[in-house]
Structure formats: C-alpha cells, structure tokens
Coordinates of C-alpha atoms in Angstrom, one line a residue:
M691 CA 94.1 105.0 104.7
T692 CA 91.7 107.3 102.8
I693 CA 89.5 104.6 101.3
G694 CA 86.1 104.7 102.9
I695 CA 83.4 102.0 103.2
L696 CA 80.8 104.4 101.8
V697 CA 82.6 104.9 98.5
L698 CA 83.7 101.3 98.3
P699 CA 80.9 99.1 99.7
S700 CA 82.3 95.9 98.3
L701 CA 85.6 96.4 100.1
A702 CA 84.1 95.4 103.4
I703 CA 83.1 92.0 102.0
V704 CA 86.6 91.5 100.5
L705 CA 88.4 92.4 103.8
S706 CA 86.1 90.2 105.8
R707 CA 87.6 87.2 104.0
I708 CA 91.2 88.2 104.7
P709 CA 93.0 86.6 107.7
P710 CA 93.9 88.9 110.6
S711 CA 97.0 91.0 109.8
L712 CA 100.1 91.4 111.9
L713 CA 99.8 94.4 114.2
M714 CA 102.8 96.4 115.0
P715 CA 103.4 99.0 117.8
N716 CA 103.1 102.7 117.1
R717 CA 106.8 103.5 117.1
L718 CA 106.4 106.9 115.4
Q719 CA 104.0 108.4 118.1
R720 CA 103.2 111.4 115.8
Q721 CA 106.9 112.5 115.9
F722 CA 106.6 114.0 112.4
T723 CA 109.6 116.3 112.6
V724 CA 113.0 114.4 112.3
S725 CA 116.5 115.7 112.2
A726 CA 117.9 113.8 109.2
P727 CA 116.8 111.8 106.1
N728 CA 116.0 108.1 106.4
Q729 CA 115.0 108.2 110.1
A730 CA 111.2 107.8 109.6
W731 CA 109.0 107.2 106.5
V732 CA 105.2 107.2 106.4
T733 CA 103.2 105.3 103.9
D734 CA 99.5 105.0 102.9
I735 CA 97.1 104.2 100.1
T736 CA 94.4 106.3 98.3
Y737 CA 92.2 105.7 95.3
I738 CA 91.7 107.7 92.0
R739 CA 88.6 107.4 89.9
T740 CA 88.8 106.5 86.3
W741 CA 86.1 105.4 83.8
Q742 CA 88.0 102.0 83.7
G743 CA 87.6 101.6 87.5
W744 CA 89.7 102.5 90.5
L745 CA 93.4 103.2 90.3
Y746 CA 95.1 102.7 93.7
L747 CA 98.1 104.8 94.7
A748 CA 100.5 103.9 97.5
V749 CA 103.2 106.4 98.5
V750 CA 106.2 106.4 100.9
I751 CA 107.2 109.8 102.3
D752 CA 110.4 110.7 104.1
L753 CA 109.4 112.9 107.0
F754 CA 112.7 114.9 106.9
A755 CA 111.8 116.9 103.8
R756 CA 108.3 115.6 103.1
K757 CA 109.7 114.0 99.9
V758 CA 107.8 111.2 98.2
V759 CA 110.6 108.6 97.9
G760 CA 108.5 105.7 96.7
W761 CA 105.2 105.2 95.0
S762 CA 103.2 102.6 93.1
M763 CA 99.9 102.6 91.1
K764 CA 97.8 99.5 90.4
P765 CA 94.2 98.6 89.6
T766 CA 93.9 96.4 92.7
L767 CA 94.6 96.5 96.4
A768 CA 96.9 93.5 96.3
K769 CA 100.0 93.6 98.6
E770 CA 102.2 94.2 95.6
L771 CA 100.9 97.8 95.6
V772 CA 102.6 98.7 98.9
M773 CA 105.5 96.4 98.4
D774 CA 106.5 98.1 95.1
A775 CA 106.3 101.5 96.7
L776 CA 108.5 100.5 99.6
L777 CA 110.9 98.7 97.2
M778 CA 111.3 102.0 95.3
A779 CA 112.0 103.9 98.5
V780 CA 114.7 101.5 99.6
W781 CA 116.2 101.5 96.1
R782 CA 116.3 105.3 95.9
R783 CA 117.4 106.0 99.5
R784 CA 119.6 103.0 100.3
P785 CA 119.4 103.7 104.1
T786 CA 122.4 102.6 106.2
Q787 CA 120.6 102.8 109.5
P788 CA 117.2 101.4 110.8
V789 CA 114.3 103.4 109.4
I790 CA 110.8 103.5 111.0
V791 CA 108.1 102.8 108.4
H792 CA 104.8 104.0 109.7
S793 CA 101.4 103.0 108.2
D794 CA 97.8 102.4 109.2
Q795 CA 96.5 98.9 110.1
G796 CA 95.6 98.0 106.5
T797 CA 95.8 94.4 105.6
Q798 CA 98.6 95.1 103.1
Y799 CA 100.8 96.5 105.8
G800 CA 100.2 93.6 108.1
S801 CA 101.1 90.9 105.6
D802 CA 103.9 88.4 106.2
A803 CA 105.6 89.6 103.0
W804 CA 105.6 93.2 104.3
D805 CA 107.1 92.1 107.6
R806 CA 109.8 89.9 106.0
F807 CA 110.8 92.7 103.6
C808 CA 111.1 95.1 106.5
V809 CA 113.2 92.7 108.5
S810 CA 115.5 92.0 105.6
H811 CA 116.1 95.7 104.8
N812 CA 116.5 97.0 108.4
L813 CA 113.1 98.7 108.4
K814 CA 111.1 99.0 111.6
P815 CA 107.3 98.7 111.0
S816 CA 105.1 101.1 112.9
M817 CA 101.3 101.3 112.9
S818 CA 98.6 103.9 113.7
R819 CA 96.0 103.2 116.3
R820 CA 92.9 101.7 114.8
G821 CA 90.7 104.3 113.1
N822 CA 93.0 107.2 114.1
C823 CA 94.0 109.1 110.9
W824 CA 95.9 111.7 112.9
D825 CA 98.6 109.1 113.6
N826 CA 99.5 109.2 109.9
A827 CA 98.7 112.9 109.3
V828 CA 101.6 113.6 106.9
A829 CA 100.5 110.9 104.4
E830 CA 96.9 112.1 104.7
S831 CA 98.0 115.7 104.0
F832 CA 99.8 114.6 100.9
F833 CA 96.8 112.9 99.5
S834 CA 94.7 116.0 100.3
S835 CA 97.1 118.2 98.4
L836 CA 97.1 115.8 95.4
K837 CA 93.4 115.8 95.1
K838 CA 92.9 119.5 95.6
E839 CA 95.8 120.6 93.4
R840 CA 95.7 118.1 90.6
V841 CA 92.8 115.6 90.6
R842 CA 90.2 118.2 91.5
R843 CA 87.3 115.6 91.6
Q844 CA 87.8 114.7 87.9
I845 CA 87.2 111.2 86.7
Y846 CA 90.1 110.2 84.4
R847 CA 89.2 108.6 81.1
T848 CA 91.7 105.7 81.5
R849 CA 94.0 104.4 84.2
D850 CA 97.0 105.2 82.0
Q851 CA 95.9 108.9 81.8
A852 CA 95.6 108.9 85.6
R853 CA 99.0 107.3 86.1
S854 CA 100.6 109.9 83.8
D855 CA 99.1 112.8 85.5
I856 CA 99.9 111.6 89.0
F857 CA 103.5 110.8 88.0
D858 CA 103.8 114.3 86.8
Y859 CA 102.4 115.7 90.0
I860 CA 104.7 113.7 92.2
E861 CA 108.0 113.7 90.3
M862 CA 107.8 117.0 88.4
F863 CA 105.8 119.3 90.7
Y864 CA 105.5 118.1 94.3
N865 CA 109.1 116.9 94.9
R866 CA 110.8 119.5 92.8
S867 CA 108.7 122.7 92.9
R868 CA 105.9 122.7 95.5
R869 CA 106.7 124.9 98.4
H870 CA 106.0 123.7 102.0
S871 CA 105.4 126.0 104.9
H872 CA 106.9 123.2 107.1
L873 CA 110.2 123.5 105.2
G874 CA 110.4 127.3 105.3
D875 CA 108.5 127.7 101.9
V876 CA 110.9 125.6 99.8
S877 CA 110.4 122.4 98.0
P878 CA 111.4 118.9 99.3
E879 CA 114.3 118.6 96.9
A880 CA 115.5 122.2 97.6
F881 CA 115.3 121.5 101.3
E882 CA 117.4 118.3 101.0
Q883 CA 120.0 119.9 98.7
A884 CA 120.4 122.8 101.1
S885 CA 120.8 120.3 104.0
K886 CA 123.5 118.4 102.1
M887 CA 125.4 121.6 101.4
Q888 CA 125.2 122.6 105.0
R889 CA 126.4 119.2 106.1
R890 CA 129.4 119.4 103.7
R891 CA 130.4 122.8 105.1
V892 CA 130.3 121.5 108.6
L893 CA 132.3 118.4 107.7
L894 CA 135.0 120.6 106.0
S895 CA 135.2 122.8 109.0
G896 CA 135.7 119.8 111.2
G897 CA 132.5 120.1 113.1
I898 CA 129.6 117.7 113.8
P899 CA 127.2 117.3 110.8
V900 CA 123.9 118.9 111.4
Y901 CA 121.0 118.8 108.9
Q902 CA 119.7 122.4 108.6
T903 CA 118.9 124.9 105.9
G904 CA 118.9 128.0 108.0
V905 CA 115.1 127.6 108.5
S906 CA 114.0 125.2 111.2
P907 CA 111.2 122.8 110.1
R908 CA 107.9 123.5 111.8
P909 CA 106.0 120.8 113.7

C-alpha cells in the first residue's frame, strides 16, 4: 500500500485500535506474468489529495493484460473501499476458475468480510510479505503511472473533481489507449482483444487455445 505514516500521522493511531487481521500465504510469489485472463489479480490502495480531504482509491488489476478490472473511490479507508473494487472485478470478469487475488497485509484485506467474499466467489487470497512492496510491484507501478501522468502532485479542489479525473484516466486512457512495454507496446484492451482473436482462430483450426498476440509479454 502506498499510504505512508509520514503523510498520514493519524493513521497509525487508527490502525492500532483495529484487531489483528487474517494473514494469508503469498500464493503469487512475484509471478507477474500469466498465460491467460483471470488467473491472478493484484489489488492495492493509494490516496489522492483534495482540498476537501483525502480521496482513497482501490484498484484490482488482471495481470494478464495489466488491465484495471475493478476500482473504487471513497473518502475513508473502510473495508467497503476494497470490497467494492473486488465486486466490480468479479462482476466484469465473471471468472469460471479459481483466481489468485494478491494484496498487501492491510487491515482491509484481512477482514472477515474480505475472506468470506473470496471464498464465496472462488477467489484465493494472497498476501505480500510484511513491508515488502516488491511483492505487489504491478499495483505499485500503476499508482506511480497514475500520479506521474495525471495527478502530477496537484491538489484537486473537490473529491468529485478528483473522482472524475481518475475515472477518465482509468477507463478512457489507461485501459483503452496507454501502451505498455510489457505487452509489446499495445494497450491492455488491445492486448486482450488480440488474444481473443488468436484464441478463436486456434479453436476454429481444431488446436489447443493459446493466449498470444504475436508478442510475448515481458516479465
């Protein structure tokens, strides 16, 4: 999680009053390159500054095409922030096989509600080692891109203004247009569409479906 004690000094007091969370094993083990959609998702939280106070953003990213498949923005760090992002991901993707969902050890991800939701939707929680941001490097990289390419250290006038701008970045730019070197310099949506077309061609030829675009994803 990119929230730091130095920028949010009151957060340490709040977290000290929260019961210990449920810790899960690191099932992802930094395996950030997967062969098909809905095999592994990563999720995390960051904060956006506004003159009305913090706006917190939670995202869920499918590692296959680095696509943001779920997101939520709220003025507090309540567990509903991450639950709503995960619910959006499940609703959009409708996975038919178990999916690893990797996060840090934040209290929101260790709640009983999170665990029960994952069990009921065939999701397998996975957690980074404590204090190790590299275990969730893809989510951290997305937040870095968001803040360098869109937020740019500005303080939004209102939370609604921030929500609108971040929505535009995720849905109109990042998923649809932003090129990724990891994907062979195409956008997440272009990579997924090319993969689907390749899979259809293989199925029509009677072969075994393989998710490829002609360019192998880089580690």
